[in-house]
Amino acid sequence: MSKIVIIAPGILPIPATKGGAVETGIEQLIKENERHNGNKFEVFSCFDEEAKEEAKKIKNTDFIFYKFKLIDKIEMICLKCANKVISLLKIKRNFNIYPRFVRFICKNLKSSEYDAILIKNSIRFVTPISRITDKPIILQLHNDFLNSETPGGEDIVSKCYKIVANSEYIKKRICTISNVSPEKVYVNMNCLDNSSFEFPSEQQKNQIITRFNIDIHKKNIIYVGRIARVKGVKELLLALKNIKDNDKWHLLIVGGKWFSSNYKDKYYRELSSIAKDFKEKISFLGYVKHEDIKTLYAISSVAVVPSIWEEPAGRVVLEAEAMKIPVVAANSGGIPEYVNEKSAIIIERDKLFIDNLSKGIEELINDTDKAALMGIEGLKYAQLFTAERYYTEILKIIEEKNEKQ
């Protein structure tokens, strides 16, 4: 039995009571470890009252919570601003925006026994933590944070035993750094736990339909994700303007500007203004708890992932496929790795992107048979991305290192 330290990014709590793809991934590792009754985990996370209560239900993981204070938040804002200025000046440097959290982690690690450290998605945690330990550090990346343009990228890589990417796209980006051996970078795709494949009951569906006032006689198109410019929500709204039969569909926009936050910024207000042209055909549902998103997928006809940036990977794609929903997605970063040609329509991000996005959505809301077949194929494909595989692959890396020592 190994004792493994897992370090969360610090933004959202573990257990993932406030959502977040990275945090959900950590929770899946924890749940799988409970199921296997295998190793001992120690998780460093920011404090949240609800997360603290959920943590009490877990036997094989110890949670060490850090309560972010006002000074942490002020420091974070100042360091974020400093990083922006440094970037504009093209200076090869970048500050860790959670220095107190990292010092807290280091202090605790100095007096703790463990076999390996798994740092989740926080490249700036690697160097300070490497100074206080000789145990293997595995850096698991869910975003394009480590590439040839990253200040100090080579040094970060050198301090890691292995780097785990959630797509081949992210692996290729990491390998743009000089002298990085492809063997050092391992791909472990995102996963779904067994509950993701359990179809909601009619009672659960009816509760969600009532709660959000959803018309089930319409072809519900669903977008799940942050309300951010890079996610292509505006492009989705513009694409829907091209669909001829306006009475046939309804759009459900699920998510806030930043995970559990429903703050309405300038971009959100721009989307709301565009949405007025559709009268009541678009519903902004805001942040929805993860367990309810599955039910929203189950009562939808098409899921759309219209990202206009290089999306690192595609958890939302898997979640839609698990509910037998066909997907229309942008050819963006690692997204194509989470679908196949039978389960999704992939749209190139060229000058015809909005027009082709319209055509893809329109095809699936008009051709019920094709949509149903794609949904079946999507479910088959999603079933390859199990939490057991995800958990086993991480442990394999750690055990391999321990056997060499």
mmCIF file of C-alpha atoms in Angstrom:
data_model
loop_
_atom_site.group_PDB
_atom_site.id
_atom_site.type_symbol
_atom_site.label_atom_id
_atom_site.label_comp_id
_atom_site.label_asym_id
_atom_site.label_seq_id
_atom_site.Cartn_x
_atom_site.Cartn_y
_atom_site.Cartn_z
ATOM 1 C CA MET A 1 0.000 0.000 0.000
ATOM 2 C CA SER A 2 1.303 3.442 -0.981
ATOM 3 C CA LYS A 3 0.576 6.802 0.544
ATOM 4 C CA ILE A 4 0.015 9.363 -2.201
ATOM 5 C CA VAL A 5 -0.252 13.106 -1.686
ATOM 6 C CA ILE A 6 -2.640 14.838 -4.102
ATOM 7 C CA ILE A 7 -2.370 18.613 -4.390
ATOM 8 C CA ALA A 8 -5.400 20.428 -5.792
ATOM 9 C CA PRO A 9 -4.939 23.686 -7.729
ATOM 10 C CA GLY A 10 -6.390 25.702 -4.836
ATOM 11 C CA ILE A 11 -9.175 27.387 -6.779
ATOM 12 C CA LEU A 12 -12.049 25.047 -5.899
ATOM 13 C CA PRO A 13 -12.531 22.538 -3.072
ATOM 14 C CA ILE A 14 -12.168 18.766 -2.927
ATOM 15 C CA PRO A 15 -14.603 16.966 -2.736
ATOM 16 C CA ALA A 16 -15.836 18.853 -5.804
ATOM 17 C CA THR A 17 -18.820 20.593 -4.201
ATOM 18 C CA LYS A 18 -18.313 23.686 -6.396
ATOM 19 C CA GLY A 19 -17.711 21.824 -9.668
ATOM 20 C CA GLY A 20 -14.599 22.097 -11.845
ATOM 21 C CA ALA A 21 -13.190 19.525 -14.301
ATOM 22 C CA VAL A 22 -9.865 19.147 -12.462
ATOM 23 C CA GLU A 23 -11.602 18.860 -9.100
ATOM 24 C CA THR A 24 -14.069 16.307 -10.478
ATOM 25 C CA GLY A 25 -11.107 14.287 -11.756
ATOM 26 C CA ILE A 26 -9.535 14.277 -8.286
ATOM 27 C CA GLU A 27 -12.840 13.200 -6.750
ATOM 28 C CA GLN A 28 -13.056 10.324 -9.227
ATOM 29 C CA LEU A 29 -9.593 9.132 -8.163
ATOM 30 C CA ILE A 30 -10.699 9.301 -4.510
ATOM 31 C CA LYS A 31 -13.935 7.387 -5.156
ATOM 32 C CA GLU A 32 -12.131 4.721 -7.149
ATOM 33 C CA ASN A 33 -9.574 4.349 -4.374
ATOM 34 C CA GLU A 34 -12.444 3.853 -1.924
ATOM 35 C CA ARG A 35 -13.909 1.179 -4.171
ATOM 36 C CA HIS A 36 -10.588 -0.659 -4.414
ATOM 37 C CA ASN A 37 -9.806 -0.045 -0.739
ATOM 38 C CA GLY A 38 -6.236 0.206 -1.957
ATOM 39 C CA ASN A 39 -3.940 3.107 -1.141
ATOM 40 C CA LYS A 40 -3.899 5.953 1.326
ATOM 41 C CA PHE A 41 -4.473 9.397 -0.152
ATOM 42 C CA GLU A 42 -3.750 12.758 1.450
ATOM 43 C CA VAL A 43 -5.395 15.685 -0.322
ATOM 44 C CA PHE A 44 -4.529 19.366 0.045
ATOM 45 C CA SER A 45 -7.479 21.552 -0.852
ATOM 46 C CA CYS A 46 -8.950 24.970 -0.204
ATOM 47 C CA PHE A 47 -11.551 24.979 2.561
ATOM 48 C CA ASP A 48 -15.268 24.763 1.951
ATOM 49 C CA GLU A 49 -17.859 23.863 4.593
ATOM 50 C CA GLU A 50 -19.837 21.574 2.298
ATOM 51 C CA ALA A 51 -16.633 19.866 1.104
ATOM 52 C CA LYS A 52 -15.555 19.336 4.713
ATOM 53 C CA GLU A 53 -18.838 17.523 5.441
ATOM 54 C CA GLU A 54 -18.526 15.379 2.311
ATOM 55 C CA ALA A 55 -14.922 14.516 3.245
ATOM 56 C CA LYS A 56 -16.124 12.887 6.471
ATOM 57 C CA LYS A 57 -17.765 10.127 4.406
ATOM 58 C CA ILE A 58 -14.449 9.041 2.853
ATOM 59 C CA LYS A 59 -12.311 6.489 4.708
ATOM 60 C CA ASN A 60 -9.095 6.107 2.704
ATOM 61 C CA THR A 61 -8.350 9.792 2.134
ATOM 62 C CA ASP A 62 -7.224 12.406 4.623
ATOM 63 C CA PHE A 63 -8.131 15.978 3.720
ATOM 64 C CA ILE A 64 -5.956 18.898 4.741
ATOM 65 C CA PHE A 65 -7.905 22.104 4.157
ATOM 66 C CA TYR A 66 -6.416 25.561 3.774
ATOM 67 C CA LYS A 67 -8.704 28.474 4.540
ATOM 68 C CA PHE A 68 -8.045 31.296 2.092
ATOM 69 C CA LYS A 69 -8.078 34.619 3.898
ATOM 70 C CA LEU A 70 -8.475 38.170 2.635
ATOM 71 C CA ILE A 71 -4.681 38.551 2.399
ATOM 72 C CA ASP A 72 -4.551 35.490 0.090
ATOM 73 C CA LYS A 73 -7.126 37.052 -2.195
ATOM 74 C CA ILE A 74 -5.341 40.416 -2.282
ATOM 75 C CA GLU A 75 -2.045 38.671 -2.966
ATOM 76 C CA MET A 76 -3.633 36.592 -5.740
ATOM 77 C CA ILE A 77 -5.039 39.695 -7.485
ATOM 78 C CA CYS A 78 -1.701 41.535 -7.234
ATOM 79 C CA LEU A 79 0.288 38.576 -8.551
ATOM 80 C CA LYS A 80 -2.165 38.003 -11.392
ATOM 81 C CA CYS A 81 -1.744 41.654 -12.408
ATOM 82 C CA ALA A 82 2.046 41.325 -12.132
ATOM 83 C CA ASN A 83 1.958 38.260 -14.392
ATOM 84 C CA LYS A 84 -0.073 40.168 -16.999
ATOM 85 C CA VAL A 85 2.409 43.068 -16.988
ATOM 86 C CA ILE A 86 5.352 40.657 -17.214
ATOM 87 C CA SER A 87 3.670 38.902 -20.145
ATOM 88 C CA LEU A 88 3.083 42.213 -21.964
ATOM 89 C CA LEU A 89 6.733 43.131 -21.428
ATOM 90 C CA LYS A 90 7.706 39.681 -22.788
ATOM 91 C CA ILE A 91 9.755 38.893 -19.700
ATOM 92 C CA LYS A 92 10.345 35.158 -19.189
ATOM 93 C CA ARG A 93 9.009 34.957 -15.653
ATOM 94 C CA ASN A 94 5.788 34.013 -13.932
ATOM 95 C CA PHE A 95 4.663 34.146 -10.294
ATOM 96 C CA ASN A 96 2.780 31.494 -8.361
ATOM 97 C CA ILE A 97 -0.448 33.288 -7.403
ATOM 98 C CA TYR A 98 -1.061 31.155 -4.276
ATOM 99 C CA PRO A 99 2.231 31.500 -2.339
ATOM 100 C CA ARG A 100 0.673 31.082 1.122
ATOM 101 C CA PHE A 101 -1.162 27.936 0.081
ATOM 102 C CA VAL A 102 2.099 26.461 -1.251
ATOM 103 C CA ARG A 103 3.969 27.367 1.953
ATOM 104 C CA PHE A 104 1.195 25.668 3.924
ATOM 105 C CA ILE A 105 1.588 22.527 1.783
ATOM 106 C CA CYS A 106 5.383 22.504 2.127
ATOM 107 C CA LYS A 107 5.211 22.922 5.894
ATOM 108 C CA ASN A 108 2.885 19.935 6.202
ATOM 109 C CA LEU A 109 4.887 17.772 3.791
ATOM 110 C CA LYS A 110 8.069 18.281 5.805
ATOM 111 C CA SER A 111 6.518 16.455 8.744
ATOM 112 C CA SER A 112 4.714 13.757 6.764
ATOM 113 C CA GLU A 113 5.614 10.314 5.368
ATOM 114 C CA TYR A 114 4.470 9.535 1.831
ATOM 115 C CA ASP A 115 5.570 7.718 -1.331
ATOM 116 C CA ALA A 116 4.697 10.125 -4.154
ATOM 117 C CA ILE A 117 3.177 13.533 -4.871
ATOM 118 C CA LEU A 118 0.558 14.144 -7.555
ATOM 119 C CA ILE A 119 0.288 17.859 -8.403
ATOM 120 C CA LYS A 120 -2.877 18.609 -10.329
ATOM 121 C CA ASN A 121 -2.709 21.292 -13.021
ATOM 122 C CA SER A 122 -0.466 23.726 -11.092
ATOM 123 C CA ILE A 123 2.924 24.104 -12.742
ATOM 124 C CA ARG A 124 4.052 26.840 -10.307
ATOM 125 C CA PHE A 125 3.730 24.460 -7.353
ATOM 126 C CA VAL A 126 6.415 22.112 -8.711
ATOM 127 C CA THR A 127 9.604 24.076 -7.949
ATOM 128 C CA PRO A 128 8.876 25.055 -4.306
ATOM 129 C CA ILE A 129 7.611 21.565 -3.476
ATOM 130 C CA SER A 130 10.613 19.908 -5.133
ATOM 131 C CA ARG A 131 12.877 21.796 -2.712
ATOM 132 C CA ILE A 132 11.473 20.041 0.350
ATOM 133 C CA THR A 133 11.132 16.451 -0.903
ATOM 134 C CA ASP A 134 13.081 13.714 -2.637
ATOM 135 C CA LYS A 135 9.924 11.740 -3.439
ATOM 136 C CA PRO A 136 8.730 11.472 -7.065
ATOM 137 C CA ILE A 137 6.592 14.371 -8.289
ATOM 138 C CA ILE A 138 3.993 13.596 -10.948
ATOM 139 C CA LEU A 139 2.475 16.664 -12.595
ATOM 140 C CA GLN A 140 -0.938 16.036 -14.125
ATOM 141 C CA LEU A 141 -2.037 18.681 -16.606
ATOM 142 C CA HIS A 142 -5.585 19.401 -17.763
ATOM 143 C CA ASN A 143 -4.688 22.645 -19.559
ATOM 144 C CA ASP A 144 -2.077 23.962 -21.956
ATOM 145 C CA PHE A 145 0.062 25.454 -19.183
ATOM 146 C CA LEU A 146 3.422 23.877 -20.047
ATOM 147 C CA ASN A 147 4.929 24.453 -23.479
ATOM 148 C CA SER A 148 7.845 26.153 -25.233
ATOM 149 C CA GLU A 149 6.471 29.580 -24.278
ATOM 150 C CA THR A 150 6.197 28.790 -20.545
ATOM 151 C CA PRO A 151 8.766 30.719 -18.446
ATOM 152 C CA GLY A 152 10.988 28.186 -16.702
ATOM 153 C CA GLY A 153 9.348 25.294 -18.541
ATOM 154 C CA GLU A 154 12.528 23.208 -18.858
ATOM 155 C CA ASP A 155 13.236 23.556 -15.143
ATOM 156 C CA ILE A 156 9.698 22.472 -14.225
ATOM 157 C CA VAL A 157 9.965 19.409 -16.463
ATOM 158 C CA SER A 158 13.333 18.459 -14.958
ATOM 159 C CA LYS A 159 11.847 18.400 -11.443
ATOM 160 C CA CYS A 160 9.052 15.981 -12.374
ATOM 161 C CA TYR A 161 9.375 12.223 -12.527
ATOM 162 C CA LYS A 162 6.515 12.083 -15.034
ATOM 163 C CA ILE A 163 4.030 14.491 -16.567
ATOM 164 C CA VAL A 164 0.526 13.227 -17.268
ATOM 165 C CA ALA A 165 -1.555 14.906 -19.994
ATOM 166 C CA ASN A 166 -5.285 14.460 -20.560
ATOM 167 C CA SER A 167 -4.961 14.389 -24.365
ATOM 168 C CA GLU A 168 -2.416 13.798 -27.110
ATOM 169 C CA TYR A 169 -2.876 17.472 -27.947
ATOM 170 C CA ILE A 170 -1.586 18.526 -24.490
ATOM 171 C CA LYS A 171 1.274 16.009 -24.742
ATOM 172 C CA LYS A 172 2.374 17.538 -28.064
ATOM 173 C CA ARG A 173 2.308 20.992 -26.503
ATOM 174 C CA ILE A 174 4.487 19.848 -23.577
ATOM 175 C CA CYS A 175 6.914 18.236 -26.025
ATOM 176 C CA THR A 176 7.544 21.613 -27.698
ATOM 177 C CA ILE A 177 9.865 22.342 -24.733
ATOM 178 C CA SER A 178 13.530 21.688 -25.536
ATOM 179 C CA ASN A 179 14.949 18.335 -24.471
ATOM 180 C CA VAL A 180 11.626 16.869 -23.335
ATOM 181 C CA SER A 181 11.552 13.152 -23.998
ATOM 182 C CA PRO A 182 8.109 11.946 -25.198
ATOM 183 C CA GLU A 183 8.564 8.970 -22.824
ATOM 184 C CA LYS A 184 8.426 11.362 -19.873
ATOM 185 C CA VAL A 185 4.954 12.550 -20.873
ATOM 186 C CA TYR A 186 2.143 10.071 -20.402
ATOM 187 C CA VAL A 187 -1.418 10.446 -21.706
ATOM 188 C CA ASN A 188 -4.223 9.489 -19.319
ATOM 189 C CA MET A 189 -7.529 10.590 -20.805
ATOM 190 C CA ASN A 190 -10.352 11.993 -18.693
ATOM 191 C CA CYS A 191 -12.855 9.512 -17.373
ATOM 192 C CA LEU A 192 -16.405 8.954 -16.194
ATOM 193 C CA ASP A 193 -17.365 7.010 -13.091
ATOM 194 C CA ASN A 194 -20.023 4.297 -13.167
ATOM 195 C CA SER A 195 -22.772 6.672 -11.999
ATOM 196 C CA SER A 196 -22.296 8.749 -15.174
ATOM 197 C CA PHE A 197 -23.831 5.892 -17.175
ATOM 198 C CA GLU A 198 -26.898 5.461 -14.960
ATOM 199 C CA PHE A 199 -29.846 6.978 -16.789
ATOM 200 C CA PRO A 200 -32.016 9.233 -14.636
ATOM 201 C CA SER A 201 -35.474 8.048 -13.645
ATOM 202 C CA GLU A 202 -38.653 9.624 -14.959
ATOM 203 C CA GLN A 203 -39.093 11.238 -11.545
ATOM 204 C CA GLN A 204 -35.626 12.827 -11.748
ATOM 205 C CA LYS A 205 -36.349 14.051 -15.273
ATOM 206 C CA ASN A 206 -39.687 15.543 -14.229
ATOM 207 C CA GLN A 207 -38.070 17.355 -11.299
ATOM 208 C CA ILE A 208 -35.504 18.991 -13.618
ATOM 209 C CA ILE A 209 -38.146 19.764 -16.264
ATOM 210 C CA THR A 210 -40.282 21.505 -13.627
ATOM 211 C CA ARG A 211 -37.359 23.266 -11.918
ATOM 212 C CA PHE A 212 -36.063 24.824 -15.138
ATOM 213 C CA ASN A 213 -39.417 25.066 -16.957
ATOM 214 C CA ILE A 214 -38.192 22.979 -19.906
ATOM 215 C CA ASP A 215 -40.472 22.242 -22.850
ATOM 216 C CA ILE A 216 -39.880 18.539 -23.617
ATOM 217 C CA HIS A 217 -41.850 18.828 -26.864
ATOM 218 C CA LYS A 218 -38.988 20.889 -28.309
ATOM 219 C CA LYS A 219 -35.639 19.604 -29.560
ATOM 220 C CA ASN A 220 -33.506 20.819 -26.682
ATOM 221 C CA ILE A 221 -29.978 21.813 -27.676
ATOM 222 C CA ILE A 222 -27.601 21.914 -24.720
ATOM 223 C CA TYR A 223 -24.351 23.780 -24.064
ATOM 224 C CA VAL A 224 -22.515 22.996 -20.807
ATOM 225 C CA GLY A 225 -19.470 25.002 -19.750
ATOM 226 C CA ARG A 226 -18.156 28.344 -18.634
ATOM 227 C CA ILE A 227 -19.716 31.465 -20.102
ATOM 228 C CA ALA A 228 -16.465 32.724 -21.583
ATOM 229 C CA ARG A 229 -15.521 34.128 -24.977
ATOM 230 C CA VAL A 230 -13.112 31.266 -25.746
ATOM 231 C CA LYS A 231 -15.917 28.735 -25.289
ATOM 232 C CA GLY A 232 -17.722 29.972 -28.412
ATOM 233 C CA VAL A 233 -21.142 30.635 -26.851
ATOM 234 C CA LYS A 234 -21.627 33.744 -28.996
ATOM 235 C CA GLU A 235 -20.775 31.755 -32.125
ATOM 236 C CA LEU A 236 -23.382 29.173 -31.082
ATOM 237 C CA LEU A 237 -26.069 31.867 -30.780
ATOM 238 C CA LEU A 238 -25.116 33.292 -34.183
ATOM 239 C CA ALA A 239 -25.251 29.791 -35.674
ATOM 240 C CA LEU A 240 -28.764 29.259 -34.326
ATOM 241 C CA LYS A 241 -29.931 32.391 -36.154
ATOM 242 C CA ASN A 242 -29.333 30.495 -39.408
ATOM 243 C CA ILE A 243 -31.630 27.598 -38.529
ATOM 244 C CA LYS A 244 -34.841 27.961 -40.478
ATOM 245 C CA ASP A 245 -37.422 26.180 -38.316
ATOM 246 C CA ASN A 246 -37.288 28.352 -35.210
ATOM 247 C CA ASP A 247 -40.264 26.667 -33.542
ATOM 248 C CA LYS A 248 -38.593 23.267 -33.380
ATOM 249 C CA TRP A 249 -35.735 23.850 -30.913
ATOM 250 C CA HIS A 250 -34.819 25.409 -27.586
ATOM 251 C CA LEU A 251 -31.292 26.154 -26.298
ATOM 252 C CA LEU A 252 -30.235 25.377 -22.718
ATOM 253 C CA ILE A 253 -27.061 27.233 -21.651
ATOM 254 C CA VAL A 254 -25.704 25.580 -18.508
ATOM 255 C CA GLY A 255 -22.882 27.266 -16.582
ATOM 256 C CA GLY A 256 -21.593 30.531 -15.202
ATOM 257 C CA LYS A 257 -18.635 32.780 -15.880
ATOM 258 C CA TRP A 258 -16.436 30.814 -13.468
ATOM 259 C CA PHE A 259 -17.681 27.378 -12.371
ATOM 260 C CA SER A 260 -20.090 27.875 -9.422
ATOM 261 C CA SER A 261 -20.227 31.663 -9.867
ATOM 262 C CA ASN A 262 -23.222 33.215 -11.638
ATOM 263 C CA TYR A 263 -21.599 36.644 -11.953
ATOM 264 C CA LYS A 264 -22.770 38.407 -15.117
ATOM 265 C CA ASP A 265 -19.896 40.201 -16.878
ATOM 266 C CA LYS A 266 -19.782 42.226 -20.116
ATOM 267 C CA TYR A 267 -19.641 39.091 -22.278
ATOM 268 C CA TYR A 268 -22.658 37.580 -20.519
ATOM 269 C CA ARG A 269 -24.597 40.798 -21.083
ATOM 270 C CA GLU A 270 -23.607 40.705 -24.782
ATOM 271 C CA LEU A 271 -24.995 37.159 -25.023
ATOM 272 C CA SER A 272 -28.194 38.209 -23.252
ATOM 273 C CA SER A 273 -28.630 41.000 -25.778
ATOM 274 C CA ILE A 274 -28.269 38.583 -28.713
ATOM 275 C CA ALA A 275 -30.629 36.139 -26.995
ATOM 276 C CA LYS A 276 -33.409 38.779 -26.963
ATOM 277 C CA ASP A 277 -33.708 38.313 -30.741
ATOM 278 C CA PHE A 278 -34.831 34.730 -30.092
ATOM 279 C CA LYS A 279 -37.552 35.831 -27.670
ATOM 280 C CA GLU A 280 -37.987 32.865 -25.290
ATOM 281 C CA LYS A 281 -36.045 30.208 -27.187
ATOM 282 C CA ILE A 282 -32.894 30.447 -25.054
ATOM 283 C CA SER A 283 -32.634 29.646 -21.346
ATOM 284 C CA PHE A 284 -29.618 30.677 -19.264
ATOM 285 C CA LEU A 285 -29.727 28.144 -16.417
ATOM 286 C CA GLY A 286 -26.585 29.376 -14.623
ATOM 287 C CA TYR A 287 -24.454 27.073 -12.503
ATOM 288 C CA VAL A 288 -26.013 23.645 -12.071
ATOM 289 C CA LYS A 289 -24.692 20.944 -9.741
ATOM 290 C CA HIS A 290 -22.855 18.144 -11.484
ATOM 291 C CA GLU A 291 -25.390 15.456 -10.541
ATOM 292 C CA ASP A 292 -28.198 17.442 -12.229
ATOM 293 C CA ILE A 293 -26.279 18.087 -15.461
ATOM 294 C CA LYS A 294 -26.609 14.398 -16.375
ATOM 295 C CA THR A 295 -30.409 14.726 -16.252
ATOM 296 C CA LEU A 296 -30.282 17.845 -18.429
ATOM 297 C CA TYR A 297 -28.302 15.874 -21.017
ATOM 298 C CA ALA A 298 -30.829 13.027 -20.821
ATOM 299 C CA ILE A 299 -33.727 15.324 -21.768
ATOM 300 C CA SER A 300 -31.769 17.025 -24.578
ATOM 301 C CA SER A 301 -31.500 16.117 -28.244
ATOM 302 C CA VAL A 302 -28.092 17.554 -29.196
ATOM 303 C CA ALA A 303 -25.032 18.672 -27.223
ATOM 304 C CA VAL A 304 -22.866 21.429 -28.704
ATOM 305 C CA VAL A 305 -19.216 22.163 -27.830
ATOM 306 C CA PRO A 306 -18.394 25.253 -29.952
ATOM 307 C CA SER A 307 -14.988 26.171 -28.449
ATOM 308 C CA ILE A 308 -13.008 28.701 -30.473
ATOM 309 C CA TRP A 309 -9.759 28.156 -28.529
ATOM 310 C CA GLU A 310 -7.684 24.992 -28.323
ATOM 311 C CA GLU A 311 -9.749 23.016 -25.816
ATOM 312 C CA PRO A 312 -7.349 20.772 -23.851
ATOM 313 C CA ALA A 313 -9.749 17.830 -23.669
ATOM 314 C CA GLY A 314 -13.442 17.020 -23.635
ATOM 315 C CA ARG A 315 -15.053 15.880 -20.384
ATOM 316 C CA VAL A 316 -18.364 17.507 -21.385
ATOM 317 C CA VAL A 317 -18.260 15.487 -24.604
ATOM 318 C CA LEU A 318 -17.962 12.233 -22.636
ATOM 319 C CA GLU A 319 -20.793 13.254 -20.305
ATOM 320 C CA ALA A 320 -23.097 13.896 -23.278
ATOM 321 C CA GLU A 321 -22.108 10.621 -24.965
ATOM 322 C CA ALA A 322 -22.789 8.704 -21.722
ATOM 323 C CA MET A 323 -26.416 9.898 -21.948
ATOM 324 C CA LYS A 324 -26.664 8.795 -25.621
ATOM 325 C CA ILE A 325 -26.710 12.380 -26.902
ATOM 326 C CA PRO A 326 -25.112 13.126 -30.293
ATOM 327 C CA VAL A 327 -22.488 15.867 -30.259
ATOM 328 C CA VAL A 328 -21.666 18.774 -32.556
ATOM 329 C CA ALA A 329 -18.178 20.000 -31.639
ATOM 330 C CA ALA A 330 -15.464 22.290 -32.902
ATOM 331 C CA ASN A 331 -12.233 20.720 -34.142
ATOM 332 C CA SER A 332 -10.458 22.182 -31.168
ATOM 333 C CA GLY A 333 -7.394 20.892 -29.303
ATOM 334 C CA GLY A 334 -8.090 17.521 -27.684
ATOM 335 C CA ILE A 335 -11.866 17.403 -28.319
ATOM 336 C CA PRO A 336 -11.643 15.081 -31.368
ATOM 337 C CA GLU A 337 -9.853 12.510 -29.169
ATOM 338 C CA TYR A 338 -13.025 12.118 -27.071
ATOM 339 C CA VAL A 339 -15.365 11.309 -29.954
ATOM 340 C CA ASN A 340 -15.289 9.163 -33.076
ATOM 341 C CA GLU A 341 -16.735 9.732 -36.517
ATOM 342 C CA LYS A 342 -19.889 7.813 -35.580
ATOM 343 C CA SER A 343 -20.753 9.753 -32.419
ATOM 344 C CA ALA A 344 -20.157 13.395 -33.371
ATOM 345 C CA ILE A 345 -20.111 15.966 -36.130
ATOM 346 C CA ILE A 346 -16.789 17.812 -35.990
ATOM 347 C CA ILE A 347 -16.771 21.375 -37.346
ATOM 348 C CA GLU A 348 -13.597 23.020 -38.639
ATOM 349 C CA ARG A 349 -12.843 26.435 -37.126
ATOM 350 C CA ASP A 350 -12.465 28.292 -40.392
ATOM 351 C CA LYS A 351 -14.333 31.226 -41.942
ATOM 352 C CA LEU A 352 -17.379 28.956 -42.432
ATOM 353 C CA PHE A 353 -17.414 27.839 -38.791
ATOM 354 C CA ILE A 354 -20.713 29.501 -37.840
ATOM 355 C CA ASP A 355 -22.470 28.364 -41.035
ATOM 356 C CA ASN A 356 -21.271 24.769 -40.645
ATOM 357 C CA LEU A 357 -22.134 24.777 -36.939
ATOM 358 C CA SER A 358 -25.705 25.692 -37.985
ATOM 359 C CA LYS A 359 -25.789 22.870 -40.537
ATOM 360 C CA GLY A 360 -24.507 20.299 -38.066
ATOM 361 C CA ILE A 361 -27.088 21.226 -35.414
ATOM 362 C CA GLU A 362 -29.911 21.454 -37.970
ATOM 363 C CA GLU A 363 -29.037 18.034 -39.398
ATOM 364 C CA LEU A 364 -29.331 16.363 -35.997
ATOM 365 C CA ILE A 365 -32.549 18.066 -34.891
ATOM 366 C CA ASN A 366 -34.182 17.165 -38.241
ATOM 367 C CA ASP A 367 -32.844 13.614 -38.672
ATOM 368 C CA THR A 368 -34.052 11.790 -35.561
ATOM 369 C CA ASP A 369 -32.833 8.381 -36.760
ATOM 370 C CA LYS A 370 -29.301 9.603 -37.395
ATOM 371 C CA ALA A 371 -29.221 11.388 -34.021
ATOM 372 C CA ALA A 372 -30.368 8.194 -32.260
ATOM 373 C CA LEU A 373 -27.707 6.050 -33.977
ATOM 374 C CA MET A 374 -24.999 8.587 -33.130
ATOM 375 C CA GLY A 375 -26.195 8.560 -29.525
ATOM 376 C CA ILE A 376 -25.814 4.765 -29.338
ATOM 377 C CA GLU A 377 -22.311 4.951 -30.841
ATOM 378 C CA GLY A 378 -21.387 7.746 -28.424
ATOM 379 C CA LEU A 379 -22.417 5.634 -25.437
ATOM 380 C CA LYS A 380 -20.251 2.738 -26.685
ATOM 381 C CA TYR A 381 -17.284 5.077 -27.088
ATOM 382 C CA ALA A 382 -17.739 6.792 -23.711
ATOM 383 C CA GLN A 383 -17.721 3.388 -22.001
ATOM 384 C CA LEU A 384 -14.025 3.086 -22.895
ATOM 385 C CA PHE A 385 -13.196 6.023 -20.584
ATOM 386 C CA THR A 386 -13.727 4.359 -17.226
ATOM 387 C CA ALA A 387 -12.711 5.662 -13.821
ATOM 388 C CA GLU A 388 -11.031 2.316 -13.133
ATOM 389 C CA ARG A 389 -8.725 2.778 -16.128
ATOM 390 C CA TYR A 390 -7.972 6.348 -15.086
ATOM 391 C CA TYR A 391 -7.150 5.291 -11.515
ATOM 392 C CA THR A 392 -5.097 2.248 -12.588
ATOM 393 C CA GLU A 393 -2.973 4.246 -15.027
ATOM 394 C CA ILE A 394 -2.051 6.844 -12.374
ATOM 395 C CA LEU A 395 -1.128 4.128 -9.875
ATOM 396 C CA LYS A 396 0.923 2.302 -12.497
ATOM 397 C CA ILE A 397 3.170 5.366 -12.907
ATOM 398 C CA ILE A 398 3.675 5.675 -9.146
ATOM 399 C CA GLU A 399 4.270 1.958 -8.577
ATOM 400 C CA GLU A 400 6.724 1.806 -11.466
ATOM 401 C CA LYS A 401 8.833 4.518 -9.791
ATOM 402 C CA ASN A 402 8.613 2.884 -6.355
ATOM 403 C CA GLU A 403 9.808 -0.444 -7.788
ATOM 404 C CA LYS A 404 12.863 1.250 -9.282
ATOM 405 C CA GLN A 405 13.850 2.867 -5.983
#
